[in-house]
Short mmCIF file of N, CA, C and O in Angstrom, two decimals:
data_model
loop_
_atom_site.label_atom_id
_atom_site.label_comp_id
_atom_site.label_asym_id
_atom_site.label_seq_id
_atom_site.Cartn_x
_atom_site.Cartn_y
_atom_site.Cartn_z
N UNK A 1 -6.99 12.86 23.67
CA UNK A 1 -8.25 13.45 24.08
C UNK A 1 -8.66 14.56 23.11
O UNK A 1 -9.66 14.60 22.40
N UNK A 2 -7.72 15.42 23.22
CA UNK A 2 -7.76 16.61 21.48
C UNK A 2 -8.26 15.99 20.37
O UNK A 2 -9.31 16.28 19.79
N UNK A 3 -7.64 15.31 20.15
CA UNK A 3 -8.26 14.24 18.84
C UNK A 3 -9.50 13.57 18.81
O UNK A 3 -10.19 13.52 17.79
N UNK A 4 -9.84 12.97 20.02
CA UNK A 4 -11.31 12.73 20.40
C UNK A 4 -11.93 13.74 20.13
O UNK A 4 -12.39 13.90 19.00
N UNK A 5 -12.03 14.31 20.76
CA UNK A 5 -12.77 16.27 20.56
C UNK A 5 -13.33 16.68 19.68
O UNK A 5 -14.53 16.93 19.59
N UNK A 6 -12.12 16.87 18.56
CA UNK A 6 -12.29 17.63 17.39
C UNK A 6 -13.03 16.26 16.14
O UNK A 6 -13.82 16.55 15.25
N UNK A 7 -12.56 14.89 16.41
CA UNK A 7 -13.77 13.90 16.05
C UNK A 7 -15.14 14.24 16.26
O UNK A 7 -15.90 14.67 15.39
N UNK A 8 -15.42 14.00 17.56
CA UNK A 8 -17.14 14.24 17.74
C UNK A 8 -17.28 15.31 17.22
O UNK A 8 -18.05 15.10 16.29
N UNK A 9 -17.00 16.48 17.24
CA UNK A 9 -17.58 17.89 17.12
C UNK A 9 -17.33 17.84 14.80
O UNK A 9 -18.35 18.07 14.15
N UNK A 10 -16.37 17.62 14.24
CA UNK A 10 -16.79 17.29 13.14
C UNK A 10 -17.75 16.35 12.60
O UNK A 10 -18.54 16.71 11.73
N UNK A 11 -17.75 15.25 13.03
CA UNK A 11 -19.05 14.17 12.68
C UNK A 11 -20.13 14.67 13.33
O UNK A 11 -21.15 13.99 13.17
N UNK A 12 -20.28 15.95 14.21
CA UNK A 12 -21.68 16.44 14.53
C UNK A 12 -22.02 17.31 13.73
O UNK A 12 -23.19 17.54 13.46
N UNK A 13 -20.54 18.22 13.01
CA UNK A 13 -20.71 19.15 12.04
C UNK A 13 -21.56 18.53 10.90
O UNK A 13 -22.62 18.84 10.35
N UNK A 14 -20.53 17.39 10.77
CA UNK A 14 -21.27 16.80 9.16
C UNK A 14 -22.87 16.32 9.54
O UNK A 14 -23.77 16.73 8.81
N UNK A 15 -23.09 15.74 10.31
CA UNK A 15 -24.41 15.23 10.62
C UNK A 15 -25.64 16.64 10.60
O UNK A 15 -26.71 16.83 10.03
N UNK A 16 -24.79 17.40 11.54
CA UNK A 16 -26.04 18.69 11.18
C UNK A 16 -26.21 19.42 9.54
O UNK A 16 -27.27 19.86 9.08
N UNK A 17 -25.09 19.40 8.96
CA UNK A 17 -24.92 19.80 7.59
C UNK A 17 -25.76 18.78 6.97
O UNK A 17 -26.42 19.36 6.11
N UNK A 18 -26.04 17.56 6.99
CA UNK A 18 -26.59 16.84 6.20
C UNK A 18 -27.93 17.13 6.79
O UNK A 18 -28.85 17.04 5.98
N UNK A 19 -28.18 17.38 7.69
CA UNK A 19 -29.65 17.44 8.33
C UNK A 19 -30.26 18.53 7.73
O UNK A 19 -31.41 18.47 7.29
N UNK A 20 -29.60 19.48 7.69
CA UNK A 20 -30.04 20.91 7.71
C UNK A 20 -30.09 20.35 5.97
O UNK A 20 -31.23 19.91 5.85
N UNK A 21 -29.43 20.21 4.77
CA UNK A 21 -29.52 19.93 3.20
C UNK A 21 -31.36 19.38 3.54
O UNK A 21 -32.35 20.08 3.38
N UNK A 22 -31.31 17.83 4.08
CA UNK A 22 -32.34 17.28 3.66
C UNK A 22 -33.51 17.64 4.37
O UNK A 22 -34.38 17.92 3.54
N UNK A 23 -34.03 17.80 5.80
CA UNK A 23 -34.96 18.15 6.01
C UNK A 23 -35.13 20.02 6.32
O UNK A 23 -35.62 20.55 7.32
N UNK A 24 -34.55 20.69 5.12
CA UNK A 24 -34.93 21.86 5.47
C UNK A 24 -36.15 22.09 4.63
O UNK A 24 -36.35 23.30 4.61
N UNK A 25 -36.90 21.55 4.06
CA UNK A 25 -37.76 21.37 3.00
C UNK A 25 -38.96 20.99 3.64
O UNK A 25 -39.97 21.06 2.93
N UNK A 26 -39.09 20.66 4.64
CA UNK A 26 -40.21 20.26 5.40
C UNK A 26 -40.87 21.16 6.22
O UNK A 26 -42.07 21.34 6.43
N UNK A 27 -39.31 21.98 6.89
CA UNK A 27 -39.97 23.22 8.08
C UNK A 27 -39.74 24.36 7.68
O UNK A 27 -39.86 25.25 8.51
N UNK A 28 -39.38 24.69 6.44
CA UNK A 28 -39.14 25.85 5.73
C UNK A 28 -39.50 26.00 4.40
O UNK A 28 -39.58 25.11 3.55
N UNK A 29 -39.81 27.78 4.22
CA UNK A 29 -40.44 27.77 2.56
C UNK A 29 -39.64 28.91 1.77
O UNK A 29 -38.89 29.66 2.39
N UNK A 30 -39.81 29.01 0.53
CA UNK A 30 -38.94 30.33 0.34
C UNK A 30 -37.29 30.58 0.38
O UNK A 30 -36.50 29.65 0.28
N UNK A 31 -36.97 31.69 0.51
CA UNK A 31 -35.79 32.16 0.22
C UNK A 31 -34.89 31.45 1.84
O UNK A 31 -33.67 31.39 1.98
N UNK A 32 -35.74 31.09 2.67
CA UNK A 32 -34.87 30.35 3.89
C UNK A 32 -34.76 29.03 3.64
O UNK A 32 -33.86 28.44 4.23
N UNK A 33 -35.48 28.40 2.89
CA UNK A 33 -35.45 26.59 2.80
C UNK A 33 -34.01 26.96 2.34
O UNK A 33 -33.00 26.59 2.95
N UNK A 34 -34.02 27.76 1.13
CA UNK A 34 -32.58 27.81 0.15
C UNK A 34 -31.48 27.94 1.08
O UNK A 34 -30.62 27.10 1.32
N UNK A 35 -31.60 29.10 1.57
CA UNK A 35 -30.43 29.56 2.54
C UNK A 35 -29.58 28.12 3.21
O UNK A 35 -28.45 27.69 2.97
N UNK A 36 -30.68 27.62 4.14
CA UNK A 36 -30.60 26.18 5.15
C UNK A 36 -30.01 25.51 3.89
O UNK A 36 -28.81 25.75 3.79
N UNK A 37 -30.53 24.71 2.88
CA UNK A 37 -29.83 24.31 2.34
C UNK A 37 -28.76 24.17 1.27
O UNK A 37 -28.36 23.19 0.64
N UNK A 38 -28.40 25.55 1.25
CA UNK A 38 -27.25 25.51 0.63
C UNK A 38 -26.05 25.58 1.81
O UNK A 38 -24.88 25.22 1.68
N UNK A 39 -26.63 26.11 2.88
CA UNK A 39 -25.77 26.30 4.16
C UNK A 39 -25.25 24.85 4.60
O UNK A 39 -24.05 24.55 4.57
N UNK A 40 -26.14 24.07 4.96
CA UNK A 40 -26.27 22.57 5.28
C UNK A 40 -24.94 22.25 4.11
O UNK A 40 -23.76 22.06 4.39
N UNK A 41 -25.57 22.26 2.77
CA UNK A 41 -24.14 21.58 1.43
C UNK A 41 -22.78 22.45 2.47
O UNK A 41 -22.05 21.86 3.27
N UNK A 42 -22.75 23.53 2.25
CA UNK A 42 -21.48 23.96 2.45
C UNK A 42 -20.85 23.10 3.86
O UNK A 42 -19.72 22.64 4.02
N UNK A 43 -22.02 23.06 4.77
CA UNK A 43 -21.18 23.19 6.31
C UNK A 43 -20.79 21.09 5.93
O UNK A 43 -19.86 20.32 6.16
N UNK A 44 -21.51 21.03 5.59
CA UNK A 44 -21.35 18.94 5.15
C UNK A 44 -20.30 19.01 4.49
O UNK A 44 -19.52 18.12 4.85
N UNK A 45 -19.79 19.83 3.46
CA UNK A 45 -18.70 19.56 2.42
C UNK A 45 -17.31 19.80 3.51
O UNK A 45 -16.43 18.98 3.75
N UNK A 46 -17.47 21.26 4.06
CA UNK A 46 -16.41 21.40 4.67
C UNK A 46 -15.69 20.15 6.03
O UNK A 46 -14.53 19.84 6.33
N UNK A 47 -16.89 19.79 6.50
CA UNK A 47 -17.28 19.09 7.82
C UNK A 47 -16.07 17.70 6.92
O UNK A 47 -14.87 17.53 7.09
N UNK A 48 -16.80 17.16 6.23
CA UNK A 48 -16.61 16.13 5.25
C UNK A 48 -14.95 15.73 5.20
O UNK A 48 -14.22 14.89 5.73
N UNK A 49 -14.78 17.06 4.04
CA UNK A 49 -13.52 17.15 4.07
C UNK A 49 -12.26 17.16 4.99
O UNK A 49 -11.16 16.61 4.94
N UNK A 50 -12.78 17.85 5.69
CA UNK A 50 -11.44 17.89 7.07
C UNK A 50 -11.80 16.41 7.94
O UNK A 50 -11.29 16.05 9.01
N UNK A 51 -12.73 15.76 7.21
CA UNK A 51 -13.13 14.21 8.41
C UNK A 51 -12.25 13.27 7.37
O UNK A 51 -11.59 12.33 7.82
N UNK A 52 -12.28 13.55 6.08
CA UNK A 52 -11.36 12.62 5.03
C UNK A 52 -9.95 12.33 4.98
O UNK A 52 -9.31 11.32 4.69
N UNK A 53 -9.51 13.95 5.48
CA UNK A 53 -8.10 13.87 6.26
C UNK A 53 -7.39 13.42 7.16
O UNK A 53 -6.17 13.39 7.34
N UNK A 54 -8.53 12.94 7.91
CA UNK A 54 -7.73 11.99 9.25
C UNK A 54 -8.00 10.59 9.11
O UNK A 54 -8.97 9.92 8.74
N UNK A 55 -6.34 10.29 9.69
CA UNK A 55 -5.82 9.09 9.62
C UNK A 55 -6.65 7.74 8.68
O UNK A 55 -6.65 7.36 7.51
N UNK A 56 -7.33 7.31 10.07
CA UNK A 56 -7.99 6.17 9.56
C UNK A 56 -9.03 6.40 8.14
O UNK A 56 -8.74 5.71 7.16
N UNK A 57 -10.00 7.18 8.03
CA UNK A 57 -10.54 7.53 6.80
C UNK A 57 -9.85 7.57 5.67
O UNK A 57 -10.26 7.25 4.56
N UNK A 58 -8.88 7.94 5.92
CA UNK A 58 -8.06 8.85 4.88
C UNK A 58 -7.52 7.31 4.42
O UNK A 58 -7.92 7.07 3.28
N UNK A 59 -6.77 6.29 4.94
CA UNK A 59 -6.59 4.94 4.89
C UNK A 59 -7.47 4.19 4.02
O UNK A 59 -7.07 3.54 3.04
N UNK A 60 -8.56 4.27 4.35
CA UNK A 60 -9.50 3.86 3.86
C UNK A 60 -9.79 4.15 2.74
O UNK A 60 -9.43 3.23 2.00
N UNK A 61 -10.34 5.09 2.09
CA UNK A 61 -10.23 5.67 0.96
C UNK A 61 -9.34 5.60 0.08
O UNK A 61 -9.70 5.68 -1.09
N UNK A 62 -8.19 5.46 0.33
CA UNK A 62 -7.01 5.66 -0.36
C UNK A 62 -6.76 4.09 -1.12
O UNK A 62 -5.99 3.96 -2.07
N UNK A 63 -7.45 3.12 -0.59
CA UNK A 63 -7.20 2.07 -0.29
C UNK A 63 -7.88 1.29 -2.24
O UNK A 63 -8.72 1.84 -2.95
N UNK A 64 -7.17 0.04 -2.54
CA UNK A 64 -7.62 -0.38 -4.31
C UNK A 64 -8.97 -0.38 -4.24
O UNK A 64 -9.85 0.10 -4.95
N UNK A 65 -8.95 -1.18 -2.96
CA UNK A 65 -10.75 -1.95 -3.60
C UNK A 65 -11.93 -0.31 -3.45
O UNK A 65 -12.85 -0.01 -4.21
N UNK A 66 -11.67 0.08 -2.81
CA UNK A 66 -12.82 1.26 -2.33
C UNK A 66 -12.27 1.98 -3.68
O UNK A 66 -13.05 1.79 -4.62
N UNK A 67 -11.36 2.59 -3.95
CA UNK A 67 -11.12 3.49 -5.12
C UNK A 67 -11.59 2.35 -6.67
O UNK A 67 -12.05 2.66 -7.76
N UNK A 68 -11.28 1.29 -6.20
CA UNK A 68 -12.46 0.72 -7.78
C UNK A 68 -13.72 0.64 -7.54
O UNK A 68 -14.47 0.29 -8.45
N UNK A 69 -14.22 0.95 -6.23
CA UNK A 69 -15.61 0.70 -5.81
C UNK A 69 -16.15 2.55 -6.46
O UNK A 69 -16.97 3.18 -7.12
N UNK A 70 -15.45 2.60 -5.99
CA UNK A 70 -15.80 4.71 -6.34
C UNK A 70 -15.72 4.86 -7.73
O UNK A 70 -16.73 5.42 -8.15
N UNK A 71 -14.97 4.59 -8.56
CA UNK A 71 -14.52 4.32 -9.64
C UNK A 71 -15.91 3.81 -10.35
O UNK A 71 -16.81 4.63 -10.55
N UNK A 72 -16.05 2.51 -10.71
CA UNK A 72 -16.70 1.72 -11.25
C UNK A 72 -18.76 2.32 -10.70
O UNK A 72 -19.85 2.31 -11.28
N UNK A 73 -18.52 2.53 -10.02
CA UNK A 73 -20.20 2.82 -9.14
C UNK A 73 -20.49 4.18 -9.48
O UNK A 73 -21.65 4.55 -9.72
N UNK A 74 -19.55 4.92 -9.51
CA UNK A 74 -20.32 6.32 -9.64
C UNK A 74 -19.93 6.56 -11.38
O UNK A 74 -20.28 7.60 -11.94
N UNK A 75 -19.59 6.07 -11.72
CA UNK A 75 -19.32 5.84 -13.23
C UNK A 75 -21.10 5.77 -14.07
O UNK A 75 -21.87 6.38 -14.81
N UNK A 76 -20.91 4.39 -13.15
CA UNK A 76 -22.54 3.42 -13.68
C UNK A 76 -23.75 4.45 -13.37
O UNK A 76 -24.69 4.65 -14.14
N UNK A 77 -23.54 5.21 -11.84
CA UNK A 77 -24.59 6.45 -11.91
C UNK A 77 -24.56 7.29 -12.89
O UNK A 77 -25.41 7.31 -13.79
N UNK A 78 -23.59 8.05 -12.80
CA UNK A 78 -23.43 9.16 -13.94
C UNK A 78 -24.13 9.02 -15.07
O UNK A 78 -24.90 9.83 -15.60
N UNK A 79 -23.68 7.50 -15.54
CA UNK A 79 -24.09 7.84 -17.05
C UNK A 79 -25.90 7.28 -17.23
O UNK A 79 -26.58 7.24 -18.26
N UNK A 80 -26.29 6.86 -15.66
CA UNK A 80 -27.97 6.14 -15.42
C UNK A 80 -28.73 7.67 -15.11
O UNK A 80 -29.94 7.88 -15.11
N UNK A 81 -27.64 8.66 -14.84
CA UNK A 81 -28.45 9.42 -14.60
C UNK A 81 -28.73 10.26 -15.62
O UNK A 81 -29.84 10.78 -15.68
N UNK A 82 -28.01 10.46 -16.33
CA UNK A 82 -28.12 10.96 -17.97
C UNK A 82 -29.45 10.63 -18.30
O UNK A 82 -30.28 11.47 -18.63
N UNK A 83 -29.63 9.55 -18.21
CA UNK A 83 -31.04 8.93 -18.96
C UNK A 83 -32.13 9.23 -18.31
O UNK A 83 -33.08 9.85 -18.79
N UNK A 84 -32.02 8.64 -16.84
CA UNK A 84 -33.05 8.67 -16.12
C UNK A 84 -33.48 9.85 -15.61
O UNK A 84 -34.65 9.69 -15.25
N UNK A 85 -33.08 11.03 -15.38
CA UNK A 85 -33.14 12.37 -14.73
C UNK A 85 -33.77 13.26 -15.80
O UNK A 85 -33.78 12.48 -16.75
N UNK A 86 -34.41 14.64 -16.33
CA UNK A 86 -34.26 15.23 -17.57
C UNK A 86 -33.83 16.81 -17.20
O UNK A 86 -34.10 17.39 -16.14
N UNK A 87 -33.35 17.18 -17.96
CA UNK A 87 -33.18 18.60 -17.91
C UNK A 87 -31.36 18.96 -16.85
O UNK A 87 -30.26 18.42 -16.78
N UNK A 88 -31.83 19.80 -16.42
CA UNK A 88 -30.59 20.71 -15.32
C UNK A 88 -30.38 19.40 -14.56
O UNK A 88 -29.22 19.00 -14.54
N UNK A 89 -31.32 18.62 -13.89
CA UNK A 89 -31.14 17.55 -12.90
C UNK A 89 -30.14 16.55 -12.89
O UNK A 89 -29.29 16.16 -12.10
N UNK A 90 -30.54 16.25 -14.12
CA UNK A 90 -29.79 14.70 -15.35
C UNK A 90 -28.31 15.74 -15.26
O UNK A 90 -27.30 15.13 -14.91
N UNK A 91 -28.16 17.08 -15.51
CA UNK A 91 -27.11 16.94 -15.86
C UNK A 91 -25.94 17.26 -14.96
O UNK A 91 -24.74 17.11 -15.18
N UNK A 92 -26.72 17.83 -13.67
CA UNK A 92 -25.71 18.44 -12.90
C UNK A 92 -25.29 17.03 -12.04
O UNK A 92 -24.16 16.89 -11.58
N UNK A 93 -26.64 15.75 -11.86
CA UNK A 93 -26.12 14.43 -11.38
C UNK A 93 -25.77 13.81 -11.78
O UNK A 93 -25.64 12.76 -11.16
N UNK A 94 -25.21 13.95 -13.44
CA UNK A 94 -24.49 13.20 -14.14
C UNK A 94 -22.98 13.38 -13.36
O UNK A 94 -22.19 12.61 -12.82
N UNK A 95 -23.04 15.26 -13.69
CA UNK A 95 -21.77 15.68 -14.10
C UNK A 95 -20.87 15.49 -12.44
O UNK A 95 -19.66 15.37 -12.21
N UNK A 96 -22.07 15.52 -11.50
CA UNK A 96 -21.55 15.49 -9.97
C UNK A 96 -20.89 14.34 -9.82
O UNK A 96 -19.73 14.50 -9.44
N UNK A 97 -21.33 12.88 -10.03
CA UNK A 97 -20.83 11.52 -9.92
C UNK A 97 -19.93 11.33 -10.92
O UNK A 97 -19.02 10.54 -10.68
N UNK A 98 -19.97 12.00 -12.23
CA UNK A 98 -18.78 12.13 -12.78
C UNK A 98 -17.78 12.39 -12.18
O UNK A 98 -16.89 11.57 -11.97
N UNK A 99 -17.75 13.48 -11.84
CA UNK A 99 -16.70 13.70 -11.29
C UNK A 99 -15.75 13.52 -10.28
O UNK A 99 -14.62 13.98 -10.09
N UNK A 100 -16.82 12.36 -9.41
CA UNK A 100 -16.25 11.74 -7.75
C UNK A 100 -15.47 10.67 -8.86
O UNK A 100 -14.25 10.60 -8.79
N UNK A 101 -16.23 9.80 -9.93
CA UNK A 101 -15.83 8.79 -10.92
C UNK A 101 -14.39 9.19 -11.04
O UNK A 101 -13.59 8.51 -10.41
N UNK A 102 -14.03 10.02 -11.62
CA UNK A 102 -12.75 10.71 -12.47
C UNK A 102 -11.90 10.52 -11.54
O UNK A 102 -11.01 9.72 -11.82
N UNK A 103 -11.86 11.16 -10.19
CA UNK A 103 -11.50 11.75 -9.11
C UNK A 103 -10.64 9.96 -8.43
O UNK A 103 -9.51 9.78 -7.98
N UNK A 104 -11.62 9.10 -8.61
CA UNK A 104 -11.11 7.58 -8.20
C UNK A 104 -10.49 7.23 -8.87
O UNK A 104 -9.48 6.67 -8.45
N UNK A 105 -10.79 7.40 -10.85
CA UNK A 105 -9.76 7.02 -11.18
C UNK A 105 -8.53 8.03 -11.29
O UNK A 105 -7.57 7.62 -11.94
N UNK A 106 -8.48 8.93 -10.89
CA UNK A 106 -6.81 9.24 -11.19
C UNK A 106 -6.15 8.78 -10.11
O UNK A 106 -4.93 8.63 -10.25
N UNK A 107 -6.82 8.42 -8.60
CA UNK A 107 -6.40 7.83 -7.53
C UNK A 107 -6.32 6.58 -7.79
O UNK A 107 -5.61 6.04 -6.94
N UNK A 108 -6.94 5.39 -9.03
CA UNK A 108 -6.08 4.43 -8.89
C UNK A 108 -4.99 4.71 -9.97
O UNK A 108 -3.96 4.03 -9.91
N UNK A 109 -5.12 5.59 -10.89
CA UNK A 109 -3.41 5.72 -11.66
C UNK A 109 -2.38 6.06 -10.91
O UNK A 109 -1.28 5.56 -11.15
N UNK A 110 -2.57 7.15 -9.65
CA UNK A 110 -1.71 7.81 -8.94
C UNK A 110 -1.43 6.40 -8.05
O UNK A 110 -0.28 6.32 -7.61
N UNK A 111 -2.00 5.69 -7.86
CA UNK A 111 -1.25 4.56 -6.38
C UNK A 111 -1.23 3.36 -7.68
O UNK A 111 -1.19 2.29 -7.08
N UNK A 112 -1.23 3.17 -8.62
CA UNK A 112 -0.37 2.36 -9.59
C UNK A 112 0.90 2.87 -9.73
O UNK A 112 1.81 2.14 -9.34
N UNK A 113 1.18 4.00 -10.21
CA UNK A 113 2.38 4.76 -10.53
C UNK A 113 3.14 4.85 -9.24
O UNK A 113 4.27 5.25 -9.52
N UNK A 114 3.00 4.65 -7.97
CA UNK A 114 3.70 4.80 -6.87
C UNK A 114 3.86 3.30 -6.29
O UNK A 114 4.67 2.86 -5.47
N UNK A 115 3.13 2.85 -6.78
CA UNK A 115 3.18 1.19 -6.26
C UNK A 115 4.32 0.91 -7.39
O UNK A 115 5.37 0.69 -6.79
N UNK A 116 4.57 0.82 -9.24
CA UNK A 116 5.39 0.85 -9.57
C UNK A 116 6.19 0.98 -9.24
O UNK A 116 6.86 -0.02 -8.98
N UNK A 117 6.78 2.41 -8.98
CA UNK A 117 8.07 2.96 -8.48
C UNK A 117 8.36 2.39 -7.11
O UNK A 117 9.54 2.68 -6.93
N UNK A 118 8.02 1.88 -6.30
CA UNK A 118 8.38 1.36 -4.72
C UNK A 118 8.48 0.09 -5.48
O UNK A 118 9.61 -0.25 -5.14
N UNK A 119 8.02 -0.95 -6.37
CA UNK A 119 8.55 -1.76 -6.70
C UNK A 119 9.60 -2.03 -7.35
O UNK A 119 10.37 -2.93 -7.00
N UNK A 120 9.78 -1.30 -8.36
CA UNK A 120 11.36 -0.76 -9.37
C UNK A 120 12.69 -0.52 -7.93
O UNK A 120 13.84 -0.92 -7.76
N UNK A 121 11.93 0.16 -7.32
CA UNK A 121 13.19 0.68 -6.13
C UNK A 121 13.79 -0.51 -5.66
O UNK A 121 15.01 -0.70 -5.58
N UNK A 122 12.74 -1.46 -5.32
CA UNK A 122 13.05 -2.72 -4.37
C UNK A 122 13.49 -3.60 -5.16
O UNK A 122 14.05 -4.57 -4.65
N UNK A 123 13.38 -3.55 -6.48
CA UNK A 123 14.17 -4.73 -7.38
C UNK A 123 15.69 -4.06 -7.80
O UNK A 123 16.67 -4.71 -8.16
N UNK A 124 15.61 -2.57 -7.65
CA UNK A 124 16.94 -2.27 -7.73
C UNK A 124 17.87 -2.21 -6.75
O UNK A 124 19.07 -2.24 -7.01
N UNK A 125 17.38 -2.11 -5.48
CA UNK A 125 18.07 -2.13 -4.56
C UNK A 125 18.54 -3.67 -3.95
O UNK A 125 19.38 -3.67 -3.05
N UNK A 126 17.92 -5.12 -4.49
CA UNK A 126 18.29 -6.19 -4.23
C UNK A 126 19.16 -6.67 -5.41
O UNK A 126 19.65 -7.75 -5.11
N UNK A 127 19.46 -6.33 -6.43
CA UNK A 127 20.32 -6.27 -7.96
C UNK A 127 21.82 -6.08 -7.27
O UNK A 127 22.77 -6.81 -7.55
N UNK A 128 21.87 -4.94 -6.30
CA UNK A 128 22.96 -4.10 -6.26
C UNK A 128 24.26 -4.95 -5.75
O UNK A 128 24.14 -5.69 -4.77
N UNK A 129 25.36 -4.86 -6.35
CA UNK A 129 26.47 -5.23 -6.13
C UNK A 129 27.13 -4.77 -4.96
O UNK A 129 27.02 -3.55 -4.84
N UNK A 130 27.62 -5.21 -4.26
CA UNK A 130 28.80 -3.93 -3.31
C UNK A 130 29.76 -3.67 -4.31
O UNK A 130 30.04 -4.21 -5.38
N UNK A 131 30.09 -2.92 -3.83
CA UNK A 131 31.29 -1.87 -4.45
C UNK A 131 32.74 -2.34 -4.00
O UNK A 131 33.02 -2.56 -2.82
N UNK A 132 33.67 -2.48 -5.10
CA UNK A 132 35.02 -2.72 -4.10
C UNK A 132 35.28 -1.16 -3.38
O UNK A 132 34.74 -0.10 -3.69
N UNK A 133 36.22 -1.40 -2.40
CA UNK A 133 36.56 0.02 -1.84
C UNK A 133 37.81 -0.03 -2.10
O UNK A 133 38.54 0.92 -1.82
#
């Protein structure tokens, strides 16, 4: 039931954080649109994050095909946005999807390198001789 709980009340976090980023631009002008939405980024990132950590998400993500999907897709943005964007825009949405890009691939080197080693283990551990005593 705890776990239920603290579910809804983060996916309401993140939902209002994203609300508050995109439509604060509509009912606000000035130094408060900013406020709302930089508030909104923060409370979505944090919201986000602690929702990435649990269980099933966290599964998910972690998982080949989604980390070549993250990988390969925000790659192809990055460098579309270079072109297509100009100025501060182009570069901070280059450099943003860059960096989710990067971020996938060291997550598929890191679960290659551990998939290795759990395989090495299991071919060494079926090799093994008994021992006389």
């Amino acid at each position: 039931m705890k776990s239920l709980l603290s579910s809804i009340v983060l996916w309401s976090l993140f939902l209002v954080g994203l609300s508050a980023t995109v439509a604060s631009g509509a009912v606000l002008d000035g130094t408060q649109k900013d406020v709302a939405t930089y508030g909104g980024i923060a409370l979505s990132l944090l919201a986000g994050s602690r929702i990435a950590k649990k269980d099933p998400i966290k599964s998910f993500l972690s998982s080949r095909p989604v980390l070549w999907f993250l990988f390969l897709f925000n790659g192809v943005v990055a460098a579309a946005a270079g072109f297509a964007l100009d100025g501060v825009q182009g570069i901070t949405a280059a450099a943003g999807m860059g960096l989710v890009s990067l971020g996938a691939g060291f997550g598929l080197l890191q679960s290659r390198g551990t998939r290795t080693r759990g395989t090495q283990a299991l071919e060494t551990q079926g090799r093994r001789t008994p021992t006389p005593a």
